[in-house]
mmCIF file of C-alpha atoms in Angstrom:
data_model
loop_
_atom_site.group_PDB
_atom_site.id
_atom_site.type_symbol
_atom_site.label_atom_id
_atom_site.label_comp_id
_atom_site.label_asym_id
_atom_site.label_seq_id
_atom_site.Cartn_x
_atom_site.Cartn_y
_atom_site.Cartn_z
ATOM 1 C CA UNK A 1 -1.753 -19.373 2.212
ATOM 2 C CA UNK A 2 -1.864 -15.355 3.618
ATOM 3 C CA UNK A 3 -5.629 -14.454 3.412
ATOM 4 C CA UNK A 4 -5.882 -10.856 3.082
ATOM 5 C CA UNK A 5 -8.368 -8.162 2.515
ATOM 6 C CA UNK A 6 -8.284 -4.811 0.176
ATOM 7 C CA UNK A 7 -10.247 -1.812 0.889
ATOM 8 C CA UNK A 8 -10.331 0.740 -1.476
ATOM 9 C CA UNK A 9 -11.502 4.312 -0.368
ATOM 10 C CA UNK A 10 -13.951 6.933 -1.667
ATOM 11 C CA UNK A 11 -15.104 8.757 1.614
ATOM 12 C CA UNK A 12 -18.345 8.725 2.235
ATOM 13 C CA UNK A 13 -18.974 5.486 0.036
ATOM 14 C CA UNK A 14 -16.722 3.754 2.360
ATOM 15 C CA UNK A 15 -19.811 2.973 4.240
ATOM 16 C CA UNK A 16 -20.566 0.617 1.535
ATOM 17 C CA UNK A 17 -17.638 -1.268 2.703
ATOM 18 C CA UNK A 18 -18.660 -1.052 6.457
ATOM 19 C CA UNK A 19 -21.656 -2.571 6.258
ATOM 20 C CA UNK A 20 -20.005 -5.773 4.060
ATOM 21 C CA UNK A 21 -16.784 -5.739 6.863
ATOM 22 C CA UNK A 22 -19.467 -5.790 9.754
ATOM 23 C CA UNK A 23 -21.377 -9.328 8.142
ATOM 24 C CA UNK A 24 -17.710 -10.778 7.608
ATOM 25 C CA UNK A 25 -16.673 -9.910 11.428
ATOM 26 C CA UNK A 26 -20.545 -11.116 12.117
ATOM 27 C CA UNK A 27 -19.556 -14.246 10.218
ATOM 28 C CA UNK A 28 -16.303 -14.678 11.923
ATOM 29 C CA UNK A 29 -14.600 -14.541 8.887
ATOM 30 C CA UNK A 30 -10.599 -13.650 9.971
ATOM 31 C CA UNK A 31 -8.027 -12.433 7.366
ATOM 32 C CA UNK A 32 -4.409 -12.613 8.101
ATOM 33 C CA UNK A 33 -4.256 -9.112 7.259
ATOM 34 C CA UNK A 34 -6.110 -5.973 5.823
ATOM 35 C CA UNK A 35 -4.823 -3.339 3.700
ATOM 36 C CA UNK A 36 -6.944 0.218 3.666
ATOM 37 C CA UNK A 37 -7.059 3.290 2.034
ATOM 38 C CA UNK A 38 -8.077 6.243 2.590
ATOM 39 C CA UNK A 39 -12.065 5.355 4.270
ATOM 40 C CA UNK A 40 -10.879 2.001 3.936
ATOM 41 C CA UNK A 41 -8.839 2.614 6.922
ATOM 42 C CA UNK A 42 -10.755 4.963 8.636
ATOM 43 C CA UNK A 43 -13.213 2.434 8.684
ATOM 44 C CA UNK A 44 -11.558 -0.589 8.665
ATOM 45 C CA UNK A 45 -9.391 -0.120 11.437
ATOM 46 C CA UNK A 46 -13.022 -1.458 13.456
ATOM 47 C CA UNK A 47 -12.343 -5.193 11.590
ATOM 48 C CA UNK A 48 -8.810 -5.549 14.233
ATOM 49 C CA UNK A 49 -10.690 -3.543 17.009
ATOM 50 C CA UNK A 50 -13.366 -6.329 16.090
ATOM 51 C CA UNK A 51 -15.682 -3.176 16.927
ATOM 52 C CA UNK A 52 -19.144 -4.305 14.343
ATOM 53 C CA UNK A 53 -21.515 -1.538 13.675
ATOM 54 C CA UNK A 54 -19.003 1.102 15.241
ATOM 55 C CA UNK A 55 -18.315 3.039 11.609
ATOM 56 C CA UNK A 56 -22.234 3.479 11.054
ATOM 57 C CA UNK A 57 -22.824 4.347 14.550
ATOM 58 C CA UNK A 58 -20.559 7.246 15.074
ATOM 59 C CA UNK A 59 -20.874 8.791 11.287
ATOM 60 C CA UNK A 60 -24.812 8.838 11.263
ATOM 61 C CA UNK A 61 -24.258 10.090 15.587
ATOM 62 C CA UNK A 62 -22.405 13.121 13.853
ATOM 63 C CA UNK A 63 -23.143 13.844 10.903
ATOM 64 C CA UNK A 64 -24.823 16.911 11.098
ATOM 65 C CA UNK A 65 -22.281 18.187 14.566
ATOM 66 C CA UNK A 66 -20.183 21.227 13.570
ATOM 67 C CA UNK A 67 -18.077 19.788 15.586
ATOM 68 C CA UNK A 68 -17.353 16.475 13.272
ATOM 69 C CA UNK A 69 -17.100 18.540 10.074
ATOM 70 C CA UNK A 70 -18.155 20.977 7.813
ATOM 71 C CA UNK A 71 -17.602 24.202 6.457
ATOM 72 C CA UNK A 72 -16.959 25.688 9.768
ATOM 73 C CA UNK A 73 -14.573 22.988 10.471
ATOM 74 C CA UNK A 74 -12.555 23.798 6.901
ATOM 75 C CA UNK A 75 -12.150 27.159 7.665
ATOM 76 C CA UNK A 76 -11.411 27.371 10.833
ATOM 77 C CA UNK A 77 -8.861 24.459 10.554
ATOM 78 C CA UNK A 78 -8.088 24.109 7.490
ATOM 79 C CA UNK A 79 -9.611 19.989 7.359
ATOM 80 C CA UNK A 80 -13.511 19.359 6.273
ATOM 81 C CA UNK A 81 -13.163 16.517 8.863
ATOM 82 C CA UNK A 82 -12.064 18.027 11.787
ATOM 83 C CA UNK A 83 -8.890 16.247 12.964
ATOM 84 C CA UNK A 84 -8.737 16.772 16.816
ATOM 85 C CA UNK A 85 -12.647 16.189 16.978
ATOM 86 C CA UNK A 86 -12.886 13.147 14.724
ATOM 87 C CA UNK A 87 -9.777 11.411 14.732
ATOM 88 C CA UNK A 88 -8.706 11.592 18.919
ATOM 89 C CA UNK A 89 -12.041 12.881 20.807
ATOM 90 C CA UNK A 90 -14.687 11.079 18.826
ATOM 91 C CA UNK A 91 -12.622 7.853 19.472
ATOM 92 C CA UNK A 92 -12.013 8.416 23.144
ATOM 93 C CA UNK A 93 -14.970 9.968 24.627
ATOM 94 C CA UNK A 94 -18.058 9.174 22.653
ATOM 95 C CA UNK A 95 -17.768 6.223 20.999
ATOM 96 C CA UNK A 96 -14.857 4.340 22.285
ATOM 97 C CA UNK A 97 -12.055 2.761 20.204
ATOM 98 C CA UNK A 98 -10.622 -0.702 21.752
ATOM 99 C CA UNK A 99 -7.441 -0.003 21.635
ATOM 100 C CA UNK A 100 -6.679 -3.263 23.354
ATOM 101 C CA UNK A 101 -8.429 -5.484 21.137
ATOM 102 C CA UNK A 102 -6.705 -3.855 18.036
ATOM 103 C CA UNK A 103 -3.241 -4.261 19.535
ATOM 104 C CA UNK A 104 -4.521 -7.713 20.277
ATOM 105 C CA UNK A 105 -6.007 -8.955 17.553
ATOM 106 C CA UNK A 106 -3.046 -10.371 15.471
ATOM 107 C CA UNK A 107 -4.500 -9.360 11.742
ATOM 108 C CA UNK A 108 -1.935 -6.945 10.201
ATOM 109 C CA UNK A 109 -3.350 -3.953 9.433
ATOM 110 C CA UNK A 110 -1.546 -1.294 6.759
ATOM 111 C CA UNK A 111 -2.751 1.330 5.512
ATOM 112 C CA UNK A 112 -2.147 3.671 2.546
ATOM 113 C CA UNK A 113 -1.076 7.237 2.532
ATOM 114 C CA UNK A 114 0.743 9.306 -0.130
ATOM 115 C CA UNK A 115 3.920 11.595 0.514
ATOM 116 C CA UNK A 116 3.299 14.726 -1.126
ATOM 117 C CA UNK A 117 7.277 15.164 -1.454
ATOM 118 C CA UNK A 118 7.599 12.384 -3.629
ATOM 119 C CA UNK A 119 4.178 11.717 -4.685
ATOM 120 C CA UNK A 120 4.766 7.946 -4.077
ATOM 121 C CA UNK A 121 2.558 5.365 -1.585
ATOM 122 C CA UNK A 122 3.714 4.951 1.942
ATOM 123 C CA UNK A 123 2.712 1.684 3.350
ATOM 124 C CA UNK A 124 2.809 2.097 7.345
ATOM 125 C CA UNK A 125 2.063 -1.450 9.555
ATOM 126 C CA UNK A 126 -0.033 -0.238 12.263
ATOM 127 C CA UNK A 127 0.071 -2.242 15.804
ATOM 128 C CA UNK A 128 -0.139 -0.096 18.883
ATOM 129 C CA UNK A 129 -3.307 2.020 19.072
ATOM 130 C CA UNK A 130 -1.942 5.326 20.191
ATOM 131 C CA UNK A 131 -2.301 8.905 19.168
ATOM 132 C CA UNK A 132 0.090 8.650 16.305
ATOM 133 C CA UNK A 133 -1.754 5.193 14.904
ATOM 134 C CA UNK A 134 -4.985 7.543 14.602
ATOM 135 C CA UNK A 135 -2.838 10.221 12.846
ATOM 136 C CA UNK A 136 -1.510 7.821 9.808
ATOM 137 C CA UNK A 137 -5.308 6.314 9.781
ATOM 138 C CA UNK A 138 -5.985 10.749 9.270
ATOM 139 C CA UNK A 139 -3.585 10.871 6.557
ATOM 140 C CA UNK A 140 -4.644 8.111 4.291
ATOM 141 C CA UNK A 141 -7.869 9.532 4.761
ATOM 142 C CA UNK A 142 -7.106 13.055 3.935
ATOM 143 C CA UNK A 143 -8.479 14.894 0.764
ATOM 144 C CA UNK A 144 -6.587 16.905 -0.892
ATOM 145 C CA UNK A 145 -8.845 20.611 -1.184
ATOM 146 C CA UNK A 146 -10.428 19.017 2.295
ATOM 147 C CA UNK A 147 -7.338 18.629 4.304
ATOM 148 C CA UNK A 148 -4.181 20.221 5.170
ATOM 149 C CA UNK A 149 -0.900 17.785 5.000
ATOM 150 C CA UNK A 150 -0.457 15.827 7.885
ATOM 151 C CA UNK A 151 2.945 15.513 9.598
ATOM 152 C CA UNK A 152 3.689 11.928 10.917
ATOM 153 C CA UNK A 153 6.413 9.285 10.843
ATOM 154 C CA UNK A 154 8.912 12.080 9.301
ATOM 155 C CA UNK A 155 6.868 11.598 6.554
ATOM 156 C CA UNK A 156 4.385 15.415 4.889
ATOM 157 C CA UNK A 157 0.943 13.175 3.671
ATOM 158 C CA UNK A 158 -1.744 13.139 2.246
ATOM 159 C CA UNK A 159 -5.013 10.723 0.635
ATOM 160 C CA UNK A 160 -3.693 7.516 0.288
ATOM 161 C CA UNK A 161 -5.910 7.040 -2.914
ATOM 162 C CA UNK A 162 -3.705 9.725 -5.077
ATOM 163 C CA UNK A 163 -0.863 7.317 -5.435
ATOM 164 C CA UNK A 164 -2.225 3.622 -5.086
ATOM 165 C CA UNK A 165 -6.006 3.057 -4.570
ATOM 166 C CA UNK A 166 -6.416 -0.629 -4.683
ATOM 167 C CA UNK A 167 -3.241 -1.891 -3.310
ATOM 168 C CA UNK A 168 -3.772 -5.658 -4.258
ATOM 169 C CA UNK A 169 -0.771 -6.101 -5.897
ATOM 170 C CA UNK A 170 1.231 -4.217 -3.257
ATOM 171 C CA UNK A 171 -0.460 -6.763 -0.733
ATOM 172 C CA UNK A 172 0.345 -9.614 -3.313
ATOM 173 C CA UNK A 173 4.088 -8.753 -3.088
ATOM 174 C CA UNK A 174 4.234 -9.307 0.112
ATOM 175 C CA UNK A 175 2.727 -12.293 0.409
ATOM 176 C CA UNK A 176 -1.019 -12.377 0.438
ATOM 177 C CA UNK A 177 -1.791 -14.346 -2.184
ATOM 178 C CA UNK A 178 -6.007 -15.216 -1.603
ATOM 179 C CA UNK A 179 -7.345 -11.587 -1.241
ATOM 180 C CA UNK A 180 -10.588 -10.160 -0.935
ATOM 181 C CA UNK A 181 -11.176 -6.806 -2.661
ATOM 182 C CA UNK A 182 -13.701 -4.278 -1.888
ATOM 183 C CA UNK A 183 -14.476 -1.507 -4.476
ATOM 184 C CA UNK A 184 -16.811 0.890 -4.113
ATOM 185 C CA UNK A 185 -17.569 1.441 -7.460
ATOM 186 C CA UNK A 186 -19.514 -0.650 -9.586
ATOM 187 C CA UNK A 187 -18.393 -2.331 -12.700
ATOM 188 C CA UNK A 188 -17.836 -0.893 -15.767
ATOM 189 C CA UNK A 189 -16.594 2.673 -14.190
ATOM 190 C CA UNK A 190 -13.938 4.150 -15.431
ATOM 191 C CA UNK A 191 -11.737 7.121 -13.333
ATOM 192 C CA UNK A 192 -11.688 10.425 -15.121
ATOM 193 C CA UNK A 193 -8.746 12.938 -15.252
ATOM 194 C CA UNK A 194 -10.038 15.660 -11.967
ATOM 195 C CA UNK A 195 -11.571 18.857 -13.095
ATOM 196 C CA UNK A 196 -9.979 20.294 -10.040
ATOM 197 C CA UNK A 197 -6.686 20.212 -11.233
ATOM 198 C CA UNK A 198 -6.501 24.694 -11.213
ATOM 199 C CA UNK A 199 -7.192 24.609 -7.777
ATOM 200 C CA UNK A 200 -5.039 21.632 -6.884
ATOM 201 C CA UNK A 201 -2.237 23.344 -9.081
ATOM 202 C CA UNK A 202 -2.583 26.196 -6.318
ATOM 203 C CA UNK A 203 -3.023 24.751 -2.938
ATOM 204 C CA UNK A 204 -0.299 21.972 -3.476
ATOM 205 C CA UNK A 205 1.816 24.351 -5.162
ATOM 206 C CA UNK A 206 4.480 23.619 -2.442
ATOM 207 C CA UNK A 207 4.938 20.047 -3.656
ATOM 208 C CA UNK A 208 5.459 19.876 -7.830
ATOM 209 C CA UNK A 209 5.353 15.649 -7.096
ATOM 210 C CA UNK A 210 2.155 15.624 -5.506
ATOM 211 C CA UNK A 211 0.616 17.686 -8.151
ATOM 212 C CA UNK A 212 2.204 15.601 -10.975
ATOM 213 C CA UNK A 213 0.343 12.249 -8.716
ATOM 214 C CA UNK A 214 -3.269 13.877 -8.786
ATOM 215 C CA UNK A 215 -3.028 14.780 -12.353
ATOM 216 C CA UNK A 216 -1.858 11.574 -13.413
ATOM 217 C CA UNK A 217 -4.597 9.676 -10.895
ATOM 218 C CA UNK A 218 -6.706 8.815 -13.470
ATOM 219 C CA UNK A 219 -4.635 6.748 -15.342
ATOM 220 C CA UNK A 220 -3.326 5.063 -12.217
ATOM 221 C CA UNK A 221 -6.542 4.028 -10.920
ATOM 222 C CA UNK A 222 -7.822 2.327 -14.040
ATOM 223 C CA UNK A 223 -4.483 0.594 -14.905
ATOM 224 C CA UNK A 224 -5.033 -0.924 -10.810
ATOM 225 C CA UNK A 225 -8.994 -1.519 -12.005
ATOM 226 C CA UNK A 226 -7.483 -3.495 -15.041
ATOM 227 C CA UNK A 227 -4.977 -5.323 -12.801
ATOM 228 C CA UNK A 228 -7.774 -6.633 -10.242
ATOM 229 C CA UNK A 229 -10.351 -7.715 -12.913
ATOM 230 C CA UNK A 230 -7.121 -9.761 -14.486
ATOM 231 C CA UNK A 231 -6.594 -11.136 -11.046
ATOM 232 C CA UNK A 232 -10.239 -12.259 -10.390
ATOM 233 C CA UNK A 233 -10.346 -14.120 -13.967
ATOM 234 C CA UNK A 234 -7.412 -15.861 -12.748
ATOM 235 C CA UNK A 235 -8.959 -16.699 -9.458
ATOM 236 C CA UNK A 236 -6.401 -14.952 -7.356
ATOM 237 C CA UNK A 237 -9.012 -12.242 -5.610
ATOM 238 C CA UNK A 238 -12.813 -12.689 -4.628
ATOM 239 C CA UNK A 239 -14.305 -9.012 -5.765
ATOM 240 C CA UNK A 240 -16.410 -7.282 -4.061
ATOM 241 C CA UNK A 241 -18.136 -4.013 -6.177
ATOM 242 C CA UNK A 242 -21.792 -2.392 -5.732
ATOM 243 C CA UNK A 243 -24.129 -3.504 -8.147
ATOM 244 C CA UNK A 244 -24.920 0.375 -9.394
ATOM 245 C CA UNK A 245 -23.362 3.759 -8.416
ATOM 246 C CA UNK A 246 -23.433 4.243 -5.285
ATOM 247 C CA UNK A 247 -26.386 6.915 -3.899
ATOM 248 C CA UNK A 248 -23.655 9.438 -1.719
ATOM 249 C CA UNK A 249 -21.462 12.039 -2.414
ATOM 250 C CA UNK A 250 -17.661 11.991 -1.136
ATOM 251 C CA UNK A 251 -19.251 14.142 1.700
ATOM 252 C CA UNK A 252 -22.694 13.557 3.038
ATOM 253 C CA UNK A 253 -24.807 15.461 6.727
ATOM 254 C CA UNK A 254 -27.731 12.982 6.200
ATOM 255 C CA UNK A 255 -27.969 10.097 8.365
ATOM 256 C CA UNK A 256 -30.713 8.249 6.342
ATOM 257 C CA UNK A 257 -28.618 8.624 3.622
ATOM 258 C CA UNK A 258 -25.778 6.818 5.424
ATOM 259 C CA UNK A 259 -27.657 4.005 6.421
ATOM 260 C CA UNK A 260 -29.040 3.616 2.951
ATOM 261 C CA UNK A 261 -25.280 3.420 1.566
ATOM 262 C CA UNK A 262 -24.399 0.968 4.613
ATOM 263 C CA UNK A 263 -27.783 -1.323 4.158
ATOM 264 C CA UNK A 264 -26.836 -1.745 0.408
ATOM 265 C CA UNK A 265 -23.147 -3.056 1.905
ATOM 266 C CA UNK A 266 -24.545 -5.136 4.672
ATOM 267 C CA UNK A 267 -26.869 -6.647 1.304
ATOM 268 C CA UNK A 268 -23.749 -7.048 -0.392
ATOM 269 C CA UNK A 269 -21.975 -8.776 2.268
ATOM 270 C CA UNK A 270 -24.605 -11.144 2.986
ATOM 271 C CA UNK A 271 -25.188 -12.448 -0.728
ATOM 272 C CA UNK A 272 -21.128 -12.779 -1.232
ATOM 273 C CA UNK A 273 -20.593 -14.211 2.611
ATOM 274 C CA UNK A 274 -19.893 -18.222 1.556
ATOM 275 C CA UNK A 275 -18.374 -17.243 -1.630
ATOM 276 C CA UNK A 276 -15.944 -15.389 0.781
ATOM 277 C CA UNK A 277 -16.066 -18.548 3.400
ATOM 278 C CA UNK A 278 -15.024 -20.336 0.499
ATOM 279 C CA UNK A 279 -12.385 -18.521 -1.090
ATOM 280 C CA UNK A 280 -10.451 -18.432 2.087
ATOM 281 C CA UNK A 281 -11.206 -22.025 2.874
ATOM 282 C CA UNK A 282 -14.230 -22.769 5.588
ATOM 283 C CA UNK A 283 -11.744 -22.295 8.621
ATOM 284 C CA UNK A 284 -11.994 -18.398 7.871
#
């Protein structure tokens, strides 16, 4: 038995999950491996660093820093979240990634990025904690409108979330079959086609396959909805979802605001924790 856990993204509501991953490493609950997308790796790259309260602690630190984000950051750059600051000096000077403990910590960790050549998932291992690990952790968690591609692996991406969102039954095909899946939105929601589509038409005009990907997201992400409620009435996945919408936008300054969305996970996490010891058996 492969225990594994699915994070689906939706920026800012990501801290949803982080507040649930910080009572399971609190628990010492310990998948085999963790897939993320998009904030699902940004954030849970902390579960291998075994780094608890570190997503929480650094968003709410900065949320309101030029520096971090913002419009200042988009225009100057060309990325809402501004990659040098966030992604390699955040990490390194203020609030310190272990890379040792990640390399050391024997979970596999994947995460999710789309290449806007093909429009198709790339599905990148991550082991070593070096400059280019924090790049494909950037990519998945790039927005189209929000970021510019990033370059990596030989690979042009972008959000992970555009061409598989909740990548249980990628994880299933490789052999995790008692998964844990996070959503971070509540049951009953259904995706809608983007309204954005003009402007995404425009800025990703380069890459016809990419623009084909967003515009059929949509359907996508509710076929993979479909596929993980079929999964949990067959008792292959423990879900995860908020109880109601979740109170943040996709991009959020306020730090009360953040806490309120993580509080709401940590709530989460503590009312599913033994159904989770459980599922994976009570050596988790």
């Amino acid at each position: 038995m492969k225990k594994g856990l699915v994070l689906e993204g939706g920026a800012m509501r990501g801290l949803f999950t982080a507040g649930i991953t910080d009572v399971m490493m609190e628990a010492g609950i310990e998948p085999d491996g963790l897939i993320g997308v998009s904030a699902g790796a940004a954030f849970g790259c902390n579960y291998k660093s075994r780094q608890i309260g570190r997503a929480i602690r650094y968003n709410t630190r900065f949320a309101k820093d030029p520096r971090y984000s913002g419009l200042r950051s988009l225009l100057k750059s060309g990325d809402y979240f501004n990659a040098q600051f966030g992604y390699h000096i955040v990490p390194k000077q203020y609030d310190i990634f272990d890379d040792e403990a990640f390399e050391q910590n024997p979970m596999e960790f994947i995460v999710v990025c789309t290449d806007v050549e093909t429009g198709k998932a790339v599905y990148q291992p991550l082991t070593k904690a070096d400059y280019e690990c924090y790049e494909w952790i950037r990519a998945s968690a790039s927005m189209p409108l929000a970021s510019k591609v990033v370059e990596v692996g030989g690979y042009k991406l972008l959000d992970g979330g555009v061409s598989d969102s909740i990548p249980l039954a990628y994880f299933e095909s490789i052999g995790y079959d008692r998964n844990v899946v996070i959503l971070t939105q509540p049951e009953g929601y259904e995706k809608k086609r983007t309204k954005l589509m003009p402007l995404m038409r425009i800025a990703l005009r380069k890459y016809p396959k990419m623009i084909e990907a967003m515009d059929k997201r949509y359907i996508m992400y509710n076929q993979e909805l479909a596929y993980v409620r079929q999964a949990e009435q067959e008792g292959r996945c423990l879900v995860i979802r908020p109880e109601e919408k979740i109170p943040i936008g996709h991009i959020s300054h306020d730090p009360d605001e953040m806490r309120q969305v993580y509080n709401i996970g940590r709530k989460a996490g503590e009312k599913y924790i033994n159904d989770m010891k459980d599922f994976y058996g009570h050596n988790a």
